PDB file of C-alpha atoms in Angstrom:
ATOM      1  CA  MET A   1      22.795  58.658  80.999  1.00 50.00           C
ATOM      2  CA  ILE A   2      21.531  62.139  80.277  1.00 70.00           C
ATOM      3  CA  TRP A   3      20.505  62.703  83.891  1.00 68.00           C
ATOM      4  CA  SER A   4      23.917  61.474  85.202  1.00 70.00           C
ATOM      5  CA  ASP A   5      25.719  63.859  82.859  1.00 73.00           C
ATOM      6  CA  LEU A   6      23.504  66.738  83.910  1.00 77.00           C
ATOM      7  CA  ILE A   7      24.022  65.983  87.632  1.00 80.00           C
ATOM      8  CA  GLN A   8      27.810  65.795  87.027  1.00 80.00           C
ATOM      9  CA  LYS A   9      27.798  69.172  85.283  1.00 81.00           C
ATOM     10  CA  ILE A  10      25.751  70.781  88.078  1.00 85.00           C
ATOM     11  CA  ILE A  11      28.018  69.351  90.802  1.00 85.00           C
ATOM     12  CA  PHE A  12      31.198  70.375  89.046  1.00 86.00           C
ATOM     13  CA  LEU A  13      30.117  73.927  88.266  1.00 88.00           C
ATOM     14  CA  SER A  14      28.729  74.325  91.794  1.00 90.00           C
ATOM     15  CA  LEU A  15      32.073  73.128  93.212  1.00 91.00           C
ATOM     16  CA  ILE A  16      33.921  75.667  91.098  1.00 93.00           C
ATOM     17  CA  GLY A  17      31.556  78.479  92.073  1.00 93.00           C
ATOM     18  CA  LEU A  18      31.852  77.732  95.792  1.00 93.00           C
ATOM     19  CA  GLY A  19      35.606  77.367  95.486  1.00 93.00           C
ATOM     20  CA  ILE A  20      35.956  80.761  93.812  1.00 94.00           C
ATOM     21  CA  LEU A  21      33.829  82.348  96.533  1.00 94.00           C
ATOM     22  CA  GLY A  22      35.832  80.704  99.322  1.00 92.00           C
ATOM     23  CA  ASN A  23      39.136  81.798  97.806  1.00 93.00           C
ATOM     24  CA  ILE A  24      37.872  85.365  97.363  1.00 94.00           C
ATOM     25  CA  LEU A  25      36.924  85.449 101.025  1.00 91.00           C
ATOM     26  CA  LEU A  26      40.334  84.048 101.961  1.00 88.00           C
ATOM     27  CA  PHE A  27      42.074  86.587  99.734  1.00 91.00           C
ATOM     28  CA  MET A  28      40.103  89.550 101.111  1.00 90.00           C
ATOM     29  CA  ARG A  29      40.659  88.456 104.722  1.00 87.00           C
ATOM     30  CA  HIS A  30      44.410  88.227 104.460  1.00 84.00           C
ATOM     31  CA  VAL A  31      44.801  91.360 102.285  1.00 88.00           C
ATOM     32  CA  HIS A  32      42.922  93.187 105.029  1.00 85.00           C
ATOM     33  CA  MET A  33      45.316  91.748 107.571  1.00 82.00           C
ATOM     34  CA  ILE A  34      48.335  92.867 105.511  1.00 83.00           C
ATOM     35  CA  ILE A  35      47.017  96.426 105.015  1.00 84.00           C
ATOM     36  CA  MET A  36      45.159  97.079 108.286  1.00 79.00           C
ATOM     37  CA  GLY A  37      46.699  94.609 110.744  1.00 68.00           C
ATOM     38  CA  SER A  38      48.927  95.930 113.483  1.00 67.00           C
ATOM     39  CA  GLU A  39      51.282  92.982 113.058  1.00 69.00           C
ATOM     40  CA  LYS A  40      51.990  92.166 109.451  1.00 71.00           C
ATOM     41  CA  LYS A  41      52.733  88.437 109.216  1.00 77.00           C
ATOM     42  CA  PRO A  42      54.559  86.744 106.256  1.00 81.00           C
ATOM     43  CA  ILE A  43      51.990  83.951 106.377  1.00 81.00           C
ATOM     44  CA  ASP A  44      49.216  86.380 105.366  1.00 84.00           C
ATOM     45  CA  LEU A  45      51.004  87.038 102.056  1.00 89.00           C
ATOM     46  CA  ILE A  46      51.364  83.293 101.451  1.00 88.00           C
ATOM     47  CA  PHE A  47      47.670  82.772 102.094  1.00 87.00           C
ATOM     48  CA  THR A  48      46.929  85.565  99.604  1.00 92.00           C
ATOM     49  CA  HIS A  49      49.130  84.015  96.956  1.00 93.00           C
ATOM     50  CA  LEU A  50      47.590  80.577  97.564  1.00 91.00           C
ATOM     51  CA  ALA A  51      44.118  82.064  97.066  1.00 92.00           C
ATOM     52  CA  ILE A  52      45.199  83.695  93.794  1.00 94.00           C
ATOM     53  CA  SER A  53      46.668  80.391  92.579  1.00 94.00           C
ATOM     54  CA  ASN A  54      43.488  78.548  93.457  1.00 93.00           C
ATOM     55  CA  ILE A  55      41.270  81.141  91.722  1.00 95.00           C
ATOM     56  CA  ILE A  56      43.307  80.759  88.511  1.00 95.00           C
ATOM     57  CA  ILE A  57      42.931  76.963  88.691  1.00 93.00           C
ATOM     58  CA  LEU A  58      39.160  77.185  89.193  1.00 94.00           C
ATOM     59  CA  CYS A  59      38.626  79.851  86.541  1.00 93.00           C
ATOM     60  CA  THR A  60      40.633  78.043  83.855  1.00 91.00           C
ATOM     61  CA  SER A  61      39.003  74.736  84.705  1.00 88.00           C
ATOM     62  CA  GLY A  62      35.528  76.337  84.648  1.00 88.00           C
ATOM     63  CA  ILE A  63      36.048  78.164  81.356  1.00 86.00           C
ATOM     64  CA  LYS A  64      37.559  75.078  79.701  1.00 81.00           C
ATOM     65  CA  TYR A  65      34.651  72.954  80.964  1.00 81.00           C
ATOM     66  CA  ILE A  66      31.957  75.407  79.828  1.00 82.00           C
ATOM     67  CA  THR A  67      33.483  75.967  76.370  1.00 78.00           C
ATOM     68  CA  THR A  68      34.151  72.290  75.628  1.00 70.00           C
ATOM     69  CA  ASP A  69      31.477  70.290  77.440  1.00 68.00           C
ATOM     70  CA  LEU A  70      28.680  72.758  76.913  1.00 63.00           C
ATOM     71  CA  HIS A  71      29.308  73.011  73.123  1.00 62.00           C
ATOM     72  CA  PHE A  72      31.020  76.440  72.852  1.00 62.00           C
ATOM     73  CA  LYS A  73      34.208  74.914  71.463  1.00 59.00           C
ATOM     74  CA  THR A  74      34.675  77.382  68.647  1.00 63.00           C
ATOM     75  CA  VAL A  75      34.976  80.228  71.155  1.00 68.00           C
ATOM     76  CA  LEU A  76      38.377  78.954  72.332  1.00 72.00           C
ATOM     77  CA  GLY A  77      40.445  78.729  69.202  1.00 75.00           C
ATOM     78  CA  ASP A  78      44.131  77.937  69.172  1.00 78.00           C
ATOM     79  CA  ALA A  79      45.129  80.821  71.421  1.00 81.00           C
ATOM     80  CA  GLY A  80      42.418  80.003  73.886  1.00 82.00           C
ATOM     81  CA  CYS A  81      43.501  76.356  74.198  1.00 83.00           C
ATOM     82  CA  LYS A  82      47.110  77.372  74.753  1.00 85.00           C
ATOM     83  CA  THR A  83      46.163  80.021  77.335  1.00 87.00           C
ATOM     84  CA  LEU A  84      43.789  77.884  79.382  1.00 87.00           C
ATOM     85  CA  VAL A  85      45.931  74.754  79.441  1.00 87.00           C
ATOM     86  CA  TYR A  86      49.101  76.731  80.178  1.00 90.00           C
ATOM     87  CA  LEU A  87      47.613  78.883  82.933  1.00 92.00           C
ATOM     88  CA  GLY A  88      46.024  75.776  84.440  1.00 89.00           C
ATOM     89  CA  ARG A  89      49.330  73.929  84.546  1.00 89.00           C
ATOM     90  CA  VAL A  90      51.263  76.932  85.922  1.00 93.00           C
ATOM     91  CA  SER A  91      48.677  77.634  88.614  1.00 92.00           C
ATOM     92  CA  ARG A  92      48.635  73.952  89.630  1.00 88.00           C
ATOM     93  CA  GLY A  93      52.356  74.058  90.169  1.00 90.00           C
ATOM     94  CA  LEU A  94      52.091  77.349  92.068  1.00 93.00           C
ATOM     95  CA  SER A  95      49.434  75.835  94.334  1.00 90.00           C
ATOM     96  CA  ILE A  96      51.756  72.923  95.145  1.00 89.00           C
ATOM     97  CA  CYS A  97      54.795  75.171  95.780  1.00 91.00           C
ATOM     98  CA  THR A  98      52.807  77.725  97.768  1.00 90.00           C
ATOM     99  CA  THR A  99      51.207  75.076 100.016  1.00 88.00           C
ATOM    100  CA  CYS A 100      54.722  73.743 100.632  1.00 89.00           C
ATOM    101  CA  LEU A 101      55.982  77.208 101.453  1.00 89.00           C
ATOM    102  CA  LEU A 102      53.050  77.703 103.809  1.00 85.00           C
ATOM    103  CA  SER A 103      53.831  74.487 105.618  1.00 85.00           C
ATOM    104  CA  VAL A 104      57.556  75.340 105.989  1.00 85.00           C
ATOM    105  CA  VAL A 105      56.822  78.846 107.284  1.00 83.00           C
ATOM    106  CA  GLN A 106      54.294  77.503 109.773  1.00 79.00           C
ATOM    107  CA  ALA A 107      56.832  74.920 110.983  1.00 80.00           C
ATOM    108  CA  ALA A 108      59.412  77.673 111.402  1.00 80.00           C
ATOM    109  CA  THR A 109      56.988  79.906 113.223  1.00 77.00           C
ATOM    110  CA  ILE A 110      56.198  77.394 116.003  1.00 75.00           C
ATOM    111  CA  SER A 111      59.764  76.050 116.309  1.00 75.00           C
ATOM    112  CA  PRO A 112      61.987  76.812 119.315  1.00 74.00           C
ATOM    113  CA  ARG A 113      64.480  79.603 118.775  1.00 74.00           C
ATOM    114  CA  THR A 114      67.425  77.208 118.766  1.00 68.00           C
ATOM    115  CA  SER A 115      66.038  74.835 116.125  1.00 71.00           C
ATOM    116  CA  LEU A 116      67.065  74.683 112.465  1.00 72.00           C
ATOM    117  CA  TRP A 117      63.462  75.354 111.327  1.00 68.00           C
ATOM    118  CA  ARG A 118      63.516  78.685 113.190  1.00 71.00           C
ATOM    119  CA  LYS A 119      66.273  80.015 110.919  1.00 73.00           C
ATOM    120  CA  LEU A 120      63.969  79.626 107.910  1.00 72.00           C
ATOM    121  CA  LYS A 121      61.282  81.939 109.329  1.00 76.00           C
ATOM    122  CA  PRO A 122      60.821  85.194 107.350  1.00 79.00           C
ATOM    123  CA  GLN A 123      60.448  88.249 109.579  1.00 75.00           C
ATOM    124  CA  THR A 124      58.274  90.400 107.282  1.00 77.00           C
ATOM    125  CA  PRO A 125      55.835  89.702 104.368  1.00 76.00           C
ATOM    126  CA  TRP A 126      58.278  91.368 101.948  1.00 81.00           C
ATOM    127  CA  GLN A 127      60.893  88.734 102.687  1.00 84.00           C
ATOM    128  CA  VAL A 128      58.497  86.162 101.200  1.00 88.00           C
ATOM    129  CA  LEU A 129      58.188  88.055  97.881  1.00 90.00           C
ATOM    130  CA  PRO A 130      61.527  86.794  96.367  1.00 90.00           C
ATOM    131  CA  PHE A 131      60.446  83.186  97.059  1.00 91.00           C
ATOM    132  CA  LEU A 132      57.022  83.719  95.424  1.00 93.00           C
ATOM    133  CA  LEU A 133      58.777  85.339  92.386  1.00 94.00           C
ATOM    134  CA  LEU A 134      61.109  82.349  92.103  1.00 93.00           C
ATOM    135  CA  LEU A 135      58.144  80.006  92.246  1.00 94.00           C
ATOM    136  CA  TRP A 136      56.499  81.905  89.350  1.00 95.00           C
ATOM    137  CA  ILE A 137      59.626  81.776  87.245  1.00 94.00           C
ATOM    138  CA  PHE A 138      60.145  78.092  87.944  1.00 92.00           C
ATOM    139  CA  ASN A 139      56.627  77.058  87.124  1.00 94.00           C
ATOM    140  CA  VAL A 140      56.383  79.263  84.043  1.00 93.00           C
ATOM    141  CA  LEU A 141      59.493  77.596  82.630  1.00 92.00           C
ATOM    142  CA  ILE A 142      58.587  74.060  83.549  1.00 91.00           C
ATOM    143  CA  SER A 143      55.268  74.364  81.668  1.00 88.00           C
ATOM    144  CA  SER A 144      56.650  76.309  78.666  1.00 87.00           C
ATOM    145  CA  ASN A 145      56.417  73.286  76.336  1.00 84.00           C
ATOM    146  CA  LEU A 146      52.609  73.544  76.406  1.00 84.00           C
ATOM    147  CA  LEU A 147      52.694  76.889  74.578  1.00 82.00           C
ATOM    148  CA  TYR A 148      54.019  75.061  71.536  1.00 81.00           C
ATOM    149  CA  HIS A 149      52.459  71.612  71.810  1.00 77.00           C
ATOM    150  CA  ILE A 150      48.862  72.516  72.713  1.00 79.00           C
ATOM    151  CA  THR A 151      46.575  73.471  69.830  1.00 76.00           C
ATOM    152  CA  ALA A 152      42.862  73.601  69.004  1.00 73.00           C
ATOM    153  CA  GLY A 153      41.183  70.638  67.336  1.00 66.00           C
ATOM    154  CA  SER A 154      40.112  72.661  64.317  1.00 60.00           C
ATOM    155  CA  SER A 155      43.636  73.726  63.414  1.00 55.00           C
ATOM    156  CA  LEU A 156      45.393  70.379  62.839  1.00 54.00           C
ATOM    157  CA  ASN A 157      45.263  66.950  61.364  1.00 53.00           C
ATOM    158  CA  MET A 158      43.602  64.844  64.109  1.00 53.00           C
ATOM    159  CA  SER A 159      45.817  61.853  63.351  1.00 51.00           C
ATOM    160  CA  ARG A 160      48.951  63.770  64.417  1.00 51.00           C
ATOM    161  CA  ALA A 161      48.047  64.523  68.018  1.00 49.00           C
ATOM    162  CA  GLY A 162      46.737  63.072  71.223  1.00 52.00           C
ATOM    163  CA  LEU A 163      43.568  64.470  72.776  1.00 51.00           C
ATOM    164  CA  TYR A 164      44.281  66.641  75.823  1.00 57.00           C
ATOM    165  CA  SER A 165      40.710  67.656  76.608  1.00 57.00           C
ATOM    166  CA  GLU A 166      37.416  67.709  74.705  1.00 59.00           C
ATOM    167  CA  TYR A 167      38.705  70.230  72.197  1.00 65.00           C
ATOM    168  CA  CYS A 168      42.410  70.907  72.911  1.00 74.00           C
ATOM    169  CA  TYR A 169      45.000  68.575  71.448  1.00 73.00           C
ATOM    170  CA  MET A 170      48.664  67.987  72.299  1.00 74.00           C
ATOM    171  CA  LEU A 171      51.041  67.792  69.360  1.00 74.00           C
ATOM    172  CA  PRO A 172      53.521  64.911  69.499  1.00 71.00           C
ATOM    173  CA  SER A 173      57.007  65.901  70.600  1.00 69.00           C
ATOM    174  CA  ARG A 174      60.363  64.280  70.493  1.00 75.00           C
ATOM    175  CA  TYR A 175      60.806  61.455  73.032  1.00 73.00           C
ATOM    176  CA  THR A 176      63.569  63.286  74.907  1.00 79.00           C
ATOM    177  CA  VAL A 177      61.613  66.526  75.131  1.00 77.00           C
ATOM    178  CA  LYS A 178      58.428  64.820  76.362  1.00 76.00           C
ATOM    179  CA  TRP A 179      60.182  62.873  79.084  1.00 80.00           C
ATOM    180  CA  LEU A 180      62.330  65.852  80.109  1.00 84.00           C
ATOM    181  CA  PHE A 181      59.284  67.978  80.973  1.00 84.00           C
ATOM    182  CA  LEU A 182      57.456  65.010  82.518  1.00 82.00           C
ATOM    183  CA  SER A 183      60.506  64.256  84.653  1.00 86.00           C
ATOM    184  CA  LEU A 184      60.845  67.886  85.732  1.00 87.00           C
ATOM    185  CA  MET A 185      57.130  67.955  86.696  1.00 86.00           C
ATOM    186  CA  ALA A 186      57.492  64.729  88.618  1.00 83.00           C
ATOM    187  CA  LEU A 187      60.661  65.967  90.343  1.00 88.00           C
ATOM    188  CA  ARG A 188      58.904  69.205  91.362  1.00 89.00           C
ATOM    189  CA  ASP A 189      55.894  67.418  92.777  1.00 84.00           C
ATOM    190  CA  VAL A 190      57.896  64.793  94.666  1.00 86.00           C
ATOM    191  CA  THR A 191      60.345  67.371  96.092  1.00 90.00           C
ATOM    192  CA  PHE A 192      57.767  69.903  97.267  1.00 90.00           C
ATOM    193  CA  GLN A 193      55.380  67.278  98.579  1.00 84.00           C
ATOM    194  CA  SER A 194      58.175  65.550 100.484  1.00 88.00           C
ATOM    195  CA  LEU A 195      59.265  68.842 102.063  1.00 89.00           C
ATOM    196  CA  MET A 196      55.633  69.550 102.833  1.00 87.00           C
ATOM    197  CA  GLY A 197      55.251  66.185 104.521  1.00 85.00           C
ATOM    198  CA  CYS A 198      58.386  66.665 106.612  1.00 87.00           C
ATOM    199  CA  SER A 199      57.361  70.119 107.823  1.00 85.00           C
ATOM    200  CA  SER A 200      53.793  69.066 108.499  1.00 83.00           C
ATOM    201  CA  GLY A 201      54.968  66.018 110.405  1.00 84.00           C
ATOM    202  CA  TYR A 202      57.291  68.223 112.442  1.00 83.00           C
ATOM    203  CA  MET A 203      54.463  70.585 113.265  1.00 79.00           C
ATOM    204  CA  ALA A 204      52.161  67.814 114.327  1.00 78.00           C
ATOM    205  CA  LEU A 205      54.860  66.240 116.518  1.00 82.00           C
ATOM    206  CA  HIS A 206      55.814  69.621 118.054  1.00 75.00           C
ATOM    207  CA  LEU A 207      52.233  70.556 118.836  1.00 72.00           C
ATOM    208  CA  TYR A 208      51.460  67.133 120.272  1.00 73.00           C
ATOM    209  CA  ARG A 209      54.481  67.341 122.620  1.00 76.00           C
ATOM    210  CA  HIS A 210      53.538  70.843 123.651  1.00 66.00           C
ATOM    211  CA  HIS A 211      49.958  69.773 124.327  1.00 64.00           C
ATOM    212  CA  LYS A 212      51.161  66.891 126.510  1.00 71.00           C
ATOM    213  CA  HIS A 213      53.375  69.294 128.408  1.00 63.00           C
ATOM    214  CA  VAL A 214      50.416  71.690 128.970  1.00 62.00           C
ATOM    215  CA  LEU A 215      48.260  68.775 130.221  1.00 61.00           C
ATOM    216  CA  TYR A 216      51.011  67.782 132.633  1.00 57.00           C
ATOM    217  CA  LEU A 217      51.182  71.300 134.081  1.00 57.00           C
ATOM    218  CA  HIS A 218      47.451  71.956 134.296  1.00 55.00           C
ATOM    219  CA  SER A 219      44.812  70.325 136.375  1.00 47.00           C
ATOM    220  CA  SER A 220      42.450  67.726 134.986  1.00 45.00           C
ATOM    221  CA  ARG A 221      39.760  70.387 134.702  1.00 47.00           C
ATOM    222  CA  PHE A 222      41.791  72.027 131.914  1.00 45.00           C
ATOM    223  CA  ALA A 223      42.817  68.705 130.445  1.00 44.00           C
ATOM    224  CA  ASN A 224      39.294  67.985 129.216  1.00 44.00           C
ATOM    225  CA  SER A 225      39.090  71.192 127.193  1.00 47.00           C
ATOM    226  CA  ALA A 226      40.051  71.335 123.575  1.00 48.00           C
ATOM    227  CA  SER A 227      43.338  73.267 123.360  1.00 52.00           C
ATOM    228  CA  PRO A 228      44.371  75.506 120.480  1.00 52.00           C
ATOM    229  CA  GLU A 229      47.358  73.289 119.880  1.00 52.00           C
ATOM    230  CA  VAL A 230      45.177  70.205 119.274  1.00 54.00           C
ATOM    231  CA  ARG A 231      42.912  72.178 116.941  1.00 59.00           C
ATOM    232  CA  ALA A 232      45.893  73.573 115.023  1.00 55.00           C
ATOM    233  CA  THR A 233      47.387  70.101 114.666  1.00 56.00           C
ATOM    234  CA  TRP A 234      44.188  68.640 113.285  1.00 66.00           C
ATOM    235  CA  SER A 235      43.755  71.624 110.919  1.00 67.00           C
ATOM    236  CA  VAL A 236      47.309  71.136 109.513  1.00 66.00           C
ATOM    237  CA  LEU A 237      46.851  67.355 109.200  1.00 68.00           C
ATOM    238  CA  ILE A 238      43.481  67.699 107.488  1.00 76.00           C
ATOM    239  CA  LEU A 239      44.757  70.375 105.028  1.00 76.00           C
ATOM    240  CA  MET A 240      47.880  68.345 104.128  1.00 76.00           C
ATOM    241  CA  THR A 241      45.936  65.100 103.849  1.00 78.00           C
ATOM    242  CA  CYS A 242      43.458  66.672 101.462  1.00 81.00           C
ATOM    243  CA  PHE A 243      46.326  68.109  99.447  1.00 81.00           C
ATOM    244  CA  LEU A 244      48.160  64.802  99.172  1.00 79.00           C
ATOM    245  CA  LEU A 245      45.004  62.881  98.250  1.00 80.00           C
ATOM    246  CA  TYR A 246      43.870  65.333  95.568  1.00 80.00           C
ATOM    247  CA  TYR A 247      47.244  66.076  94.010  1.00 73.00           C
ATOM    248  CA  LEU A 248      48.518  62.488  94.158  1.00 76.00           C
ATOM    249  CA  GLY A 249      45.421  61.379  92.239  1.00 78.00           C
ATOM    250  CA  ASP A 250      45.728  64.326  89.809  1.00 74.00           C
ATOM    251  CA  PHE A 251      49.453  63.716  89.259  1.00 70.00           C
ATOM    252  CA  ILE A 252      48.929  59.998  88.523  1.00 78.00           C
ATOM    253  CA  SER A 253      46.136  60.722  86.065  1.00 74.00           C
ATOM    254  CA  SER A 254      48.120  63.556  84.391  1.00 69.00           C
ATOM    255  CA  PHE A 255      51.274  61.430  84.138  1.00 70.00           C
ATOM    256  CA  TYR A 256      49.256  58.565  82.633  1.00 71.00           C
ATOM    257  CA  ILE A 257      47.603  60.808  80.018  1.00 66.00           C
ATOM    258  CA  GLY A 258      50.858  62.492  79.164  1.00 63.00           C
ATOM    259  CA  SER A 259      52.668  59.160  78.810  1.00 64.00           C
ATOM    260  CA  VAL A 260      50.249  57.050  76.739  1.00 61.00           C
ATOM    261  CA  PHE A 261      48.084  59.692  74.965  1.00 55.00           C
ATOM    262  CA  THR A 262      44.907  57.626  75.547  1.00 56.00           C
ATOM    263  CA  LEU A 263      41.895  58.840  77.393  1.00 58.00           C
ATOM    264  CA  ASP A 264      39.239  56.879  79.255  1.00 61.00           C
ATOM    265  CA  SER A 265      35.976  58.477  80.383  1.00 67.00           C
ATOM    266  CA  ILE A 266      36.479  57.303  83.970  1.00 70.00           C
ATOM    267  CA  ILE A 267      40.023  58.743  84.112  1.00 71.00           C
ATOM    268  CA  LEU A 268      38.790  62.018  82.613  1.00 71.00           C
ATOM    269  CA  ASN A 269      35.949  62.409  85.087  1.00 73.00           C
ATOM    270  CA  ALA A 270      38.243  61.546  87.997  1.00 75.00           C
ATOM    271  CA  LYS A 271      40.861  64.025  86.791  1.00 76.00           C
ATOM    272  CA  LEU A 272      38.182  66.649  86.337  1.00 77.00           C
ATOM    273  CA  PHE A 273      37.173  66.634  89.985  1.00 80.00           C
ATOM    274  CA  LEU A 274      40.709  65.915  91.351  1.00 80.00           C
ATOM    275  CA  GLY A 275      42.062  68.878  89.436  1.00 78.00           C
ATOM    276  CA  VAL A 276      39.794  71.385  91.233  1.00 86.00           C
ATOM    277  CA  GLY A 277      39.080  69.558  94.505  1.00 86.00           C
ATOM    278  CA  TYR A 278      41.924  70.983  96.614  1.00 86.00           C
ATOM    279  CA  ALA A 279      41.607  74.472  95.118  1.00 89.00           C
ATOM    280  CA  ALA A 280      37.921  74.523  96.026  1.00 90.00           C
ATOM    281  CA  LEU A 281      38.172  72.840  99.452  1.00 87.00           C
ATOM    282  CA  SER A 282      41.341  74.406 100.947  1.00 85.00           C
ATOM    283  CA  PRO A 283      39.980  77.953 101.609  1.00 88.00           C
ATOM    284  CA  PHE A 284      37.079  76.593 103.635  1.00 87.00           C
ATOM    285  CA  ILE A 285      39.438  74.412 105.673  1.00 82.00           C
ATOM    286  CA  LEU A 286      41.564  77.475 106.461  1.00 77.00           C
ATOM    287  CA  ILE A 287      38.534  79.689 107.235  1.00 78.00           C
ATOM    288  CA  ILE A 288      36.990  77.060 109.531  1.00 76.00           C
ATOM    289  CA  LYS A 289      40.367  76.605 111.201  1.00 66.00           C
ATOM    290  CA  ASP A 290      40.627  80.337 111.931  1.00 61.00           C
ATOM    291  CA  PHE A 291      37.127  80.435 113.448  1.00 56.00           C
ATOM    292  CA  HIS A 292      37.827  77.380 115.583  1.00 50.00           C
ATOM    293  CA  LEU A 293      41.107  78.746 116.869  1.00 46.00           C
ATOM    294  CA  ALA A 294      39.570  82.159 117.594  1.00 45.00           C
ATOM    295  CA  SER A 295      36.688  80.676 119.520  1.00 47.00           C
ATOM    296  CA  CYS A 296      39.023  78.383 121.437  1.00 44.00           C
ATOM    297  CA  TRP A 297      41.330  81.231 122.453  1.00 40.00           C
ATOM    298  CA  HIS A 298      38.331  83.265 123.641  1.00 42.00           C
ATOM    299  CA  ALA A 299      37.095  80.286 125.652  1.00 44.00           C
ATOM    300  CA  HIS A 300      40.464  80.121 127.452  1.00 44.00           C
TER     301      HIS A 300
END
């Protein structure tokens, strides 16, 4: 049992460390493109914002894990619990919304000029800023109940609250307030993930049709080579599939914990890895995608 706990701690902290490194690389790459690039693309700003959101998720998860599971609980205090849980929830929402925005902008970018998607395409990175600001305001408000209901274990009567993590507790709230915020969170997740699924499906279908058209026009010698369109399609599908798997599992576990106030060790461990999985994995998917696309274009 001791060895399994130690292995779990090592894997989790290693995942967080690699995820932070990957997101820093992603952040630096796209900041460089925004500052030094000859063509400033709106998608670079979205990638930068996604990297920031993921870094906040990983940092809050790592700090909360170290202070609670490695017996430094007293370092947190009431303010620490509120800050970590609140920032973690806000950044999770920002990651969902930013990934959706990324998918929509990508769909608009590859759309024909006469399509409806094309009208949604921002022309400059600064046109994306109002949308990112709205995402911050929306997610800050939708998680505001945590600032009141989260507290440290040492500052309350344990019988009054449900355990949120190893040390942070959630105070009971009125039935209507609890279900209002849970419903808003569910509505946000369903809406943005549905929009993400539609835009990703549109991209995959568009790129597949374009690839078929290219194969029809070219000789069989070119048909056997891996086209950039096929690689881009697989990259989008892999990224969106990873997102849906991680966040669907995390949403179900979060909704269950918030609804019944009971915690099971299996659910907690699953939620632990699901909560940071996408934030840690997504930058490497995007970096690998860029390398593959670049090599493929050079080959052509």
